[in-house]
């Protein structure tokens, strides 16, 4: 027999050994940590820097001039498809204690049309031709109309597809091939670009005396599919016509709220800009800067025909001449020649000759020669603002004459 005292001492020794082994095992499994005095403060500084960076408001990068020019689009090829019609239903009335209920399949709904309309902010509920859309850049390459719903039981007809409106600027020509099918030149004009398909018939439609239980139903018809070419012609009261670097953009900035790009070095504006000149009585005159006119433009040289068509819708013309060049009267002759070659009678519209850059000494010296060749000329400086009031007064006289002539012929003049 082992003494009780010896057994107790051995058990205590065994328990102490197990406790030490458990503590060493837990220490080996615990992740290593640096002492508080050895902790690196760089982690805290990096976290603070990242947090401060995220708290800064994100700066919006200004668009470059190259990207801004992409927003103006005056040509667009569009594939339009009308909505498909819904299919008819083939079923029979089912009701307790009514064995022969008869056919009750409803017709399918008609597909929605695709309509070109001249503009607003809500695409599906637009007012007449939107005068705030100035480019075809928002027009997509293809459109699919809304399809009609299928017919249902109990003679329930399917809902017809909603009409899909496409916003286009006022002054848009719609062509199919080489044929002009629509001219949206006035606010409120619409053109059905693609018709929606007709809905199918349910078996209730085929009920007859000789066929009391028809099972026939027809599917919906596909919508019309067309390829249209949209071409924009700028709508403005007056168009500024001149060779590159004549100062048209600077003049437009001086007399209106438009802000086309200008610089102290020669360059050519690539997109037409429209500015609004405000007069008393809330009267507004739209003036367009038409770029790309050079010698031989009617033969599609330079930008050529791509911007000559924008002059067609202008009722008044401002021939802007660079007075600092030798023989400035030849510029007017060349410009009228290009316009006449493009469209007969275009150069004979009401116009005025504007001699720009009168602030330069060589330009002021050539003014008497220009007046001797052309007669009435408005000499001004778009940079200094000299004699701008004379141009604005003359422009208002021309515009008032245009409005009076339109009203006498029973037409509504263009309003901005």
Short mmCIF file of C-alpha atoms in Angstrom, two decimals:
data_model
loop_
_atom_site.label_atom_id
_atom_site.label_comp_id
_atom_site.label_asym_id
_atom_site.label_seq_id
_atom_site.Cartn_x
_atom_site.Cartn_y
_atom_site.Cartn_z
CA UNK A 1 0.00 0.00 0.00
CA UNK A 2 1.32 3.44 -1.00
CA UNK A 3 1.13 5.96 1.72
CA UNK A 4 -1.51 8.60 1.21
CA UNK A 5 0.97 11.39 1.78
CA UNK A 6 3.30 10.16 -1.01
CA UNK A 7 0.36 9.84 -3.45
CA UNK A 8 -0.76 13.41 -2.80
CA UNK A 9 2.74 14.80 -3.39
CA UNK A 10 3.10 12.94 -6.71
CA UNK A 11 -0.32 14.15 -7.91
CA UNK A 12 0.57 17.73 -7.13
CA UNK A 13 3.84 17.44 -9.05
CA UNK A 14 2.00 15.97 -12.06
CA UNK A 15 -0.61 18.72 -12.06
CA UNK A 16 2.06 21.44 -11.90
CA UNK A 17 3.84 19.87 -14.91
CA UNK A 18 0.64 19.77 -16.94
CA UNK A 19 -0.08 23.43 -16.13
CA UNK A 20 3.38 24.53 -17.28
CA UNK A 21 3.04 22.52 -20.52
CA UNK A 22 -0.36 24.11 -21.27
CA UNK A 23 0.99 27.63 -20.74
CA UNK A 24 3.97 27.00 -23.03
CA UNK A 25 1.70 25.57 -25.75
CA UNK A 26 -0.61 28.60 -25.59
CA UNK A 27 2.36 30.93 -25.78
CA UNK A 28 3.63 29.18 -28.90
CA UNK A 29 0.20 29.42 -30.61
CA UNK A 30 -0.36 33.09 -29.70
CA UNK A 31 0.64 35.52 -32.60
CA UNK A 32 3.80 37.46 -32.03
CA UNK A 33 3.30 41.12 -31.20
CA UNK A 34 5.77 43.90 -30.88
CA UNK A 35 6.10 45.51 -27.53
CA UNK A 36 4.28 48.84 -27.21
CA UNK A 37 7.53 50.81 -27.28
CA UNK A 38 8.61 49.06 -30.53
CA UNK A 39 5.33 49.59 -32.46
CA UNK A 40 6.01 51.47 -35.70
CA UNK A 41 4.09 54.82 -35.91
CA UNK A 42 4.22 54.73 -39.73
CA UNK A 43 1.06 52.61 -39.99
CA UNK A 44 -0.94 55.28 -38.19
CA UNK A 45 0.42 58.04 -40.40
CA UNK A 46 -0.35 56.10 -43.58
CA UNK A 47 -3.92 55.47 -42.43
CA UNK A 48 -4.43 59.15 -41.66
CA UNK A 49 -3.06 60.14 -45.05
CA UNK A 50 -5.40 57.73 -46.85
CA UNK A 51 -8.35 58.95 -44.82
CA UNK A 52 -7.54 62.57 -45.62
CA UNK A 53 -7.21 61.73 -49.29
CA UNK A 54 -10.68 60.16 -49.33
CA UNK A 55 -12.17 63.16 -47.54
CA UNK A 56 -11.07 65.59 -50.30
CA UNK A 57 -13.84 66.43 -52.79
CA UNK A 58 -13.10 64.83 -56.15
CA UNK A 59 -12.09 67.52 -58.63
CA UNK A 60 -13.92 67.44 -61.97
CA UNK A 61 -11.52 67.53 -64.85
CA UNK A 62 -12.44 70.19 -67.39
CA UNK A 63 -13.15 68.88 -70.86
CA UNK A 64 -10.60 69.70 -73.49
CA UNK A 65 -11.51 71.61 -76.63
CA UNK A 66 -11.03 68.44 -78.66
CA UNK A 67 -13.63 66.58 -76.60
CA UNK A 68 -16.03 69.50 -76.62
CA UNK A 69 -16.04 69.49 -80.41
CA UNK A 70 -17.28 65.91 -80.43
CA UNK A 71 -20.58 66.89 -78.90
CA UNK A 72 -21.79 68.65 -82.05
CA UNK A 73 -23.14 66.11 -84.54
CA UNK A 74 -25.06 67.14 -87.67
CA UNK A 75 -25.25 63.71 -89.37
CA UNK A 76 -26.65 60.51 -87.98
CA UNK A 77 -27.63 57.14 -89.48
CA UNK A 78 -30.44 55.58 -87.44
CA UNK A 79 -32.00 52.13 -87.57
CA UNK A 80 -35.57 52.32 -86.24
CA UNK A 81 -37.90 49.41 -85.55
CA UNK A 82 -41.49 49.69 -84.47
CA UNK A 83 -42.74 47.66 -81.54
CA UNK A 84 -43.96 44.14 -82.22
CA UNK A 85 -47.64 43.33 -81.77
CA UNK A 86 -48.74 41.00 -79.00
CA UNK A 87 -50.02 37.50 -79.81
CA UNK A 88 -53.66 36.50 -79.47
CA UNK A 89 -54.80 33.98 -76.88
CA UNK A 90 -56.55 30.66 -77.59
CA UNK A 91 -58.58 29.50 -74.59
CA UNK A 92 -62.14 28.68 -73.53
CA UNK A 93 -64.32 29.95 -70.78
CA UNK A 94 -64.16 27.77 -67.69
CA UNK A 95 -66.81 28.07 -64.99
CA UNK A 96 -68.58 25.57 -62.72
CA UNK A 97 -71.86 24.19 -64.06
CA UNK A 98 -71.17 25.84 -67.44
CA UNK A 99 -69.84 23.12 -69.68
CA UNK A 100 -69.82 24.98 -72.99
CA UNK A 101 -68.53 28.44 -72.10
CA UNK A 102 -67.22 29.17 -75.55
CA UNK A 103 -63.95 30.78 -76.66
CA UNK A 104 -62.74 33.80 -74.66
CA UNK A 105 -59.19 34.40 -75.87
CA UNK A 106 -58.41 38.13 -76.20
CA UNK A 107 -56.50 39.95 -78.92
CA UNK A 108 -52.91 41.08 -78.51
CA UNK A 109 -51.97 44.77 -78.18
CA UNK A 110 -50.53 46.81 -81.02
CA UNK A 111 -46.86 47.66 -81.05
CA UNK A 112 -45.78 51.24 -80.30
CA UNK A 113 -44.71 53.66 -83.05
CA UNK A 114 -41.32 55.37 -83.16
CA UNK A 115 -41.79 59.10 -83.76
CA UNK A 116 -39.25 61.82 -84.46
CA UNK A 117 -40.14 64.99 -82.65
CA UNK A 118 -38.36 68.31 -82.49
CA UNK A 119 -37.52 68.34 -78.34
CA UNK A 120 -37.83 68.47 -74.11
CA UNK A 121 -36.31 66.66 -71.17
CA UNK A 122 -38.63 63.66 -70.80
CA UNK A 123 -38.11 61.26 -73.69
CA UNK A 124 -41.45 59.53 -73.27
CA UNK A 125 -43.59 62.63 -72.76
CA UNK A 126 -42.29 65.38 -74.96
CA UNK A 127 -43.77 68.69 -76.00
CA UNK A 128 -43.57 69.82 -79.61
CA UNK A 129 -40.24 70.15 -81.37
CA UNK A 130 -37.67 70.79 -78.67
CA UNK A 131 -35.88 74.06 -79.21
CA UNK A 132 -33.26 73.21 -76.54
CA UNK A 133 -31.68 70.32 -78.45
CA UNK A 134 -29.10 71.84 -80.77
CA UNK A 135 -27.28 68.75 -82.01
CA UNK A 136 -27.85 65.15 -83.06
CA UNK A 137 -25.28 63.91 -80.55
CA UNK A 138 -28.00 62.52 -78.24
CA UNK A 139 -29.57 60.45 -81.04
CA UNK A 140 -28.60 56.77 -80.84
CA UNK A 141 -27.72 54.55 -83.77
CA UNK A 142 -30.80 52.33 -83.35
CA UNK A 143 -34.17 52.37 -81.63
CA UNK A 144 -36.63 49.59 -80.82
CA UNK A 145 -40.25 50.47 -80.13
CA UNK A 146 -42.23 49.05 -77.23
CA UNK A 147 -44.03 45.80 -77.97
CA UNK A 148 -47.68 45.15 -77.20
CA UNK A 149 -48.80 42.67 -74.58
CA UNK A 150 -50.30 39.29 -75.40
CA UNK A 151 -54.03 38.71 -75.11
CA UNK A 152 -55.45 37.05 -72.02
CA UNK A 153 -58.37 34.96 -70.82
CA UNK A 154 -61.91 36.25 -70.37
CA UNK A 155 -61.68 38.34 -73.54
CA UNK A 156 -58.91 40.52 -72.06
CA UNK A 157 -57.07 42.41 -74.75
CA UNK A 158 -53.34 43.05 -74.39
CA UNK A 159 -52.12 46.58 -73.73
CA UNK A 160 -50.69 48.43 -76.73
CA UNK A 161 -47.04 49.48 -76.63
CA UNK A 162 -46.21 53.07 -75.69
CA UNK A 163 -45.04 55.50 -78.34
CA UNK A 164 -41.29 56.06 -78.37
CA UNK A 165 -40.28 59.65 -79.13
CA UNK A 166 -36.85 60.59 -80.45
CA UNK A 167 -35.78 64.15 -79.77
CA UNK A 168 -34.18 65.95 -82.69
CA UNK A 169 -33.32 69.64 -83.15
CA UNK A 170 -35.57 71.94 -85.12
CA UNK A 171 -34.17 72.07 -88.64
CA UNK A 172 -33.56 68.32 -89.05
CA UNK A 173 -33.98 66.72 -92.46
CA UNK A 174 -35.06 63.06 -92.52
CA UNK A 175 -33.88 61.08 -95.54
CA UNK A 176 -34.50 57.51 -96.61
CA UNK A 177 -31.86 56.76 -99.20
CA UNK A 178 -31.63 59.89 -101.32
CA UNK A 179 -35.27 60.91 -100.81
CA UNK A 180 -36.23 63.57 -98.27
CA UNK A 181 -39.22 62.18 -96.38
CA UNK A 182 -39.60 64.86 -93.70
CA UNK A 183 -38.37 68.34 -92.83
CA UNK A 184 -38.78 69.22 -89.14
CA UNK A 185 -38.22 72.93 -89.60
CA UNK A 186 -40.90 74.21 -87.21
CA UNK A 187 -41.55 73.51 -83.53
CA UNK A 188 -44.27 70.92 -83.08
CA UNK A 189 -43.67 68.92 -86.24
CA UNK A 190 -43.54 65.14 -85.91
CA UNK A 191 -42.75 62.30 -88.23
CA UNK A 192 -43.60 58.62 -87.72
CA UNK A 193 -40.26 56.96 -88.34
CA UNK A 194 -41.48 53.37 -87.85
CA UNK A 195 -44.97 51.95 -87.44
CA UNK A 196 -45.73 49.45 -84.71
CA UNK A 197 -46.93 45.98 -85.64
CA UNK A 198 -50.59 45.01 -85.37
CA UNK A 199 -51.66 42.76 -82.50
CA UNK A 200 -52.69 39.17 -83.14
CA UNK A 201 -56.27 37.92 -82.90
CA UNK A 202 -57.52 35.62 -80.16
CA UNK A 203 -59.77 32.63 -80.83
CA UNK A 204 -62.81 34.70 -79.76
CA UNK A 205 -62.33 36.70 -82.98
CA UNK A 206 -62.85 33.57 -85.09
CA UNK A 207 -66.17 32.58 -83.48
CA UNK A 208 -68.83 31.97 -86.18
CA UNK A 209 -72.09 30.05 -86.66
CA UNK A 210 -70.30 27.26 -88.47
CA UNK A 211 -67.41 27.20 -85.99
CA UNK A 212 -68.60 27.42 -82.39
CA UNK A 213 -65.36 26.26 -80.82
CA UNK A 214 -62.45 27.83 -82.76
CA UNK A 215 -58.94 27.13 -81.52
CA UNK A 216 -57.23 29.41 -84.03
CA UNK A 217 -55.24 32.43 -82.86
CA UNK A 218 -52.72 34.58 -84.72
CA UNK A 219 -49.35 35.95 -83.59
CA UNK A 220 -48.55 39.66 -83.49
CA UNK A 221 -47.02 41.33 -86.51
CA UNK A 222 -43.43 42.62 -86.36
CA UNK A 223 -42.89 46.35 -86.32
CA UNK A 224 -41.72 48.32 -89.34
CA UNK A 225 -37.97 48.52 -89.81
CA UNK A 226 -36.29 51.42 -91.61
CA UNK A 227 -32.86 52.97 -92.01
CA UNK A 228 -33.05 56.77 -91.87
CA UNK A 229 -30.41 59.44 -92.34
CA UNK A 230 -30.81 62.55 -90.19
CA UNK A 231 -29.19 65.77 -91.36
CA UNK A 232 -29.17 68.94 -89.28
CA UNK A 233 -29.32 72.42 -90.77
CA UNK A 234 -28.76 75.14 -88.21
CA UNK A 235 -31.82 77.30 -87.55
CA UNK A 236 -30.84 80.93 -86.96
CA UNK A 237 -32.03 84.34 -88.08
CA UNK A 238 -28.63 85.55 -89.28
CA UNK A 239 -25.52 83.69 -90.38
CA UNK A 240 -22.00 85.08 -90.22
CA UNK A 241 -20.10 84.09 -93.34
CA UNK A 242 -16.39 84.71 -93.74
CA UNK A 243 -13.06 83.14 -94.42
CA UNK A 244 -11.04 81.58 -91.57
CA UNK A 245 -9.51 84.03 -89.07
CA UNK A 246 -11.79 86.88 -90.12
CA UNK A 247 -12.87 87.26 -86.49
CA UNK A 248 -16.35 85.69 -86.64
CA UNK A 249 -16.03 83.89 -83.31
CA UNK A 250 -14.71 87.01 -81.57
CA UNK A 251 -17.56 89.04 -83.03
CA UNK A 252 -20.13 86.48 -81.87
CA UNK A 253 -18.72 86.61 -78.34
CA UNK A 254 -18.89 90.40 -78.41
CA UNK A 255 -22.56 90.73 -79.45
CA UNK A 256 -24.16 87.65 -77.85
CA UNK A 257 -23.98 85.20 -74.98
CA UNK A 258 -22.22 82.52 -77.03
CA UNK A 259 -18.70 81.53 -76.04
CA UNK A 260 -16.91 79.95 -79.00
CA UNK A 261 -13.19 79.35 -78.65
CA UNK A 262 -10.92 82.25 -79.59
CA UNK A 263 -7.15 82.66 -79.35
CA UNK A 264 -4.35 85.03 -80.24
CA UNK A 265 -3.11 82.73 -83.00
CA UNK A 266 -4.83 81.77 -86.28
CA UNK A 267 -7.07 78.71 -86.21
CA UNK A 268 -10.38 77.57 -87.73
CA UNK A 269 -13.59 76.92 -85.82
CA UNK A 270 -14.81 73.40 -86.57
CA UNK A 271 -18.39 73.59 -85.25
CA UNK A 272 -21.12 76.16 -85.86
CA UNK A 273 -22.10 78.20 -82.83
CA UNK A 274 -25.37 80.05 -82.26
CA UNK A 275 -25.54 83.15 -80.07
CA UNK A 276 -28.61 85.12 -78.96
CA UNK A 277 -28.66 88.92 -79.26
CA UNK A 278 -31.15 90.47 -76.82
CA UNK A 279 -33.10 93.63 -77.61
CA UNK A 280 -35.73 95.62 -75.77
CA UNK A 281 -39.18 94.11 -75.44
CA UNK A 282 -37.77 90.58 -74.96
CA UNK A 283 -36.91 90.39 -78.65
CA UNK A 284 -34.18 87.89 -79.49
CA UNK A 285 -32.18 87.44 -82.69
CA UNK A 286 -30.20 84.25 -83.23
CA UNK A 287 -26.83 84.69 -84.96
CA UNK A 288 -24.86 81.65 -86.17
CA UNK A 289 -21.12 81.46 -86.78
CA UNK A 290 -20.78 79.29 -89.91
CA UNK A 291 -17.23 77.88 -90.19
CA UNK A 292 -15.42 76.10 -92.98
CA UNK A 293 -15.93 78.55 -95.87
CA UNK A 294 -12.87 78.71 -98.12
CA UNK A 295 -12.29 79.14 -101.83
CA UNK A 296 -13.63 76.02 -103.51
CA UNK A 297 -15.96 75.10 -100.64
CA UNK A 298 -18.80 74.37 -103.09
CA UNK A 299 -16.57 71.63 -104.51
CA UNK A 300 -16.32 70.14 -100.99
CA UNK A 301 -12.85 71.51 -100.31
CA UNK A 302 -11.91 71.93 -96.69
CA UNK A 303 -15.01 71.44 -94.56
CA UNK A 304 -16.93 72.40 -97.69
CA UNK A 305 -20.46 71.12 -98.03
CA UNK A 306 -20.58 69.84 -94.46
CA UNK A 307 -21.24 73.39 -93.23
CA UNK A 308 -22.47 75.23 -96.31
CA UNK A 309 -25.87 73.65 -95.74
CA UNK A 310 -26.17 75.44 -92.38
CA UNK A 311 -26.49 78.75 -94.26
CA UNK A 312 -29.62 77.59 -96.10
CA UNK A 313 -31.86 78.19 -93.06
CA UNK A 314 -30.46 81.68 -92.30
CA UNK A 315 -32.71 84.49 -93.53
CA UNK A 316 -30.05 87.20 -93.06
CA UNK A 317 -26.34 87.13 -93.87
CA UNK A 318 -23.40 88.96 -92.29
CA UNK A 319 -20.33 88.93 -94.55
CA UNK A 320 -17.40 89.31 -92.14
CA UNK A 321 -14.29 90.69 -93.85
CA UNK A 322 -10.74 90.83 -92.48
CA UNK A 323 -9.91 94.48 -93.16
CA UNK A 324 -6.22 93.99 -92.39
CA UNK A 325 -5.63 91.89 -95.55
CA UNK A 326 -4.85 93.44 -98.94
CA UNK A 327 -7.85 94.05 -101.21
CA UNK A 328 -10.50 93.04 -98.67
CA UNK A 329 -13.36 93.55 -101.19
CA UNK A 330 -12.25 90.38 -102.99
CA UNK A 331 -13.27 88.39 -99.91
CA UNK A 332 -16.89 89.41 -100.34
CA UNK A 333 -16.82 88.55 -104.03
CA UNK A 334 -15.37 85.10 -103.32
CA UNK A 335 -17.86 84.41 -100.54
CA UNK A 336 -20.83 85.33 -102.72
CA UNK A 337 -19.44 83.16 -105.51
CA UNK A 338 -19.20 80.13 -103.20
CA UNK A 339 -22.74 80.64 -101.89
CA UNK A 340 -24.16 81.09 -105.38
CA UNK A 341 -22.46 77.92 -106.62
CA UNK A 342 -23.87 75.98 -103.70
CA UNK A 343 -27.44 77.26 -104.08
CA UNK A 344 -28.67 79.76 -106.62
CA UNK A 345 -29.99 82.96 -105.04
CA UNK A 346 -28.40 82.28 -101.64
CA UNK A 347 -26.03 85.26 -101.89
CA UNK A 348 -28.91 87.62 -102.73
CA UNK A 349 -30.57 87.37 -99.34
CA UNK A 350 -30.65 90.51 -97.15
CA UNK A 351 -27.13 91.06 -95.93
CA UNK A 352 -24.61 93.54 -94.62
CA UNK A 353 -20.81 93.68 -94.99
CA UNK A 354 -18.93 93.84 -91.68
CA UNK A 355 -15.31 95.02 -91.87
CA UNK A 356 -13.57 93.64 -88.78
CA UNK A 357 -10.24 94.53 -87.10
CA UNK A 358 -10.58 98.30 -87.57
CA UNK A 359 -8.38 98.70 -84.48
CA UNK A 360 -5.30 97.79 -86.58
CA UNK A 361 -3.56 100.70 -88.37
CA UNK A 362 -3.31 98.89 -91.74
CA UNK A 363 -7.01 97.99 -91.56
CA UNK A 364 -8.10 101.58 -90.94
CA UNK A 365 -6.04 102.69 -93.93
CA UNK A 366 -7.86 100.24 -96.26
CA UNK A 367 -11.35 101.25 -95.17
CA UNK A 368 -11.84 104.00 -97.81
CA UNK A 369 -10.89 101.57 -100.60
CA UNK A 370 -13.40 98.99 -99.32
CA UNK A 371 -16.17 101.58 -99.14
CA UNK A 372 -15.37 102.73 -102.67
CA UNK A 373 -15.83 99.17 -104.00
CA UNK A 374 -18.80 98.01 -101.91
CA UNK A 375 -20.56 101.13 -100.73
CA UNK A 376 -22.18 100.76 -97.29
CA UNK A 377 -19.89 98.92 -94.89
CA UNK A 378 -19.99 98.60 -91.10
CA UNK A 379 -16.42 98.94 -89.84
CA UNK A 380 -15.87 97.69 -86.29
CA UNK A 381 -13.52 95.92 -83.92
CA UNK A 382 -14.69 92.79 -82.14
CA UNK A 383 -11.73 93.04 -79.73
CA UNK A 384 -12.15 96.64 -78.55
CA UNK A 385 -15.91 96.87 -79.11
CA UNK A 386 -15.64 99.89 -81.41
CA UNK A 387 -18.78 100.57 -83.47
CA UNK A 388 -20.63 97.42 -82.30
CA UNK A 389 -23.80 99.42 -81.67
CA UNK A 390 -24.11 100.28 -85.35
CA UNK A 391 -24.05 96.56 -86.23
CA UNK A 392 -26.67 95.73 -83.60
CA UNK A 393 -29.00 98.48 -84.81
CA UNK A 394 -28.61 97.43 -88.45
CA UNK A 395 -29.21 93.78 -87.50
CA UNK A 396 -32.45 94.73 -85.76
CA UNK A 397 -33.64 96.63 -88.83
CA UNK A 398 -33.01 93.58 -91.02
CA UNK A 399 -34.75 91.29 -88.54
CA UNK A 400 -37.82 93.53 -88.27
CA UNK A 401 -38.10 93.56 -92.06
CA UNK A 402 -37.91 89.75 -92.11
CA UNK A 403 -40.64 89.39 -89.46
CA UNK A 404 -42.92 91.82 -91.32
CA UNK A 405 -42.42 89.97 -94.62
CA UNK A 406 -43.21 86.60 -93.00
CA UNK A 407 -46.39 87.89 -91.40
CA UNK A 408 -47.57 89.44 -94.67
CA UNK A 409 -47.24 86.06 -96.37
CA UNK A 410 -49.19 84.34 -93.59
CA UNK A 411 -46.20 82.46 -92.18
CA UNK A 412 -45.02 82.39 -88.60
CA UNK A 413 -41.48 83.82 -88.27
CA UNK A 414 -38.79 81.86 -86.48
CA UNK A 415 -38.71 82.70 -82.77
CA UNK A 416 -36.12 81.92 -80.13
#
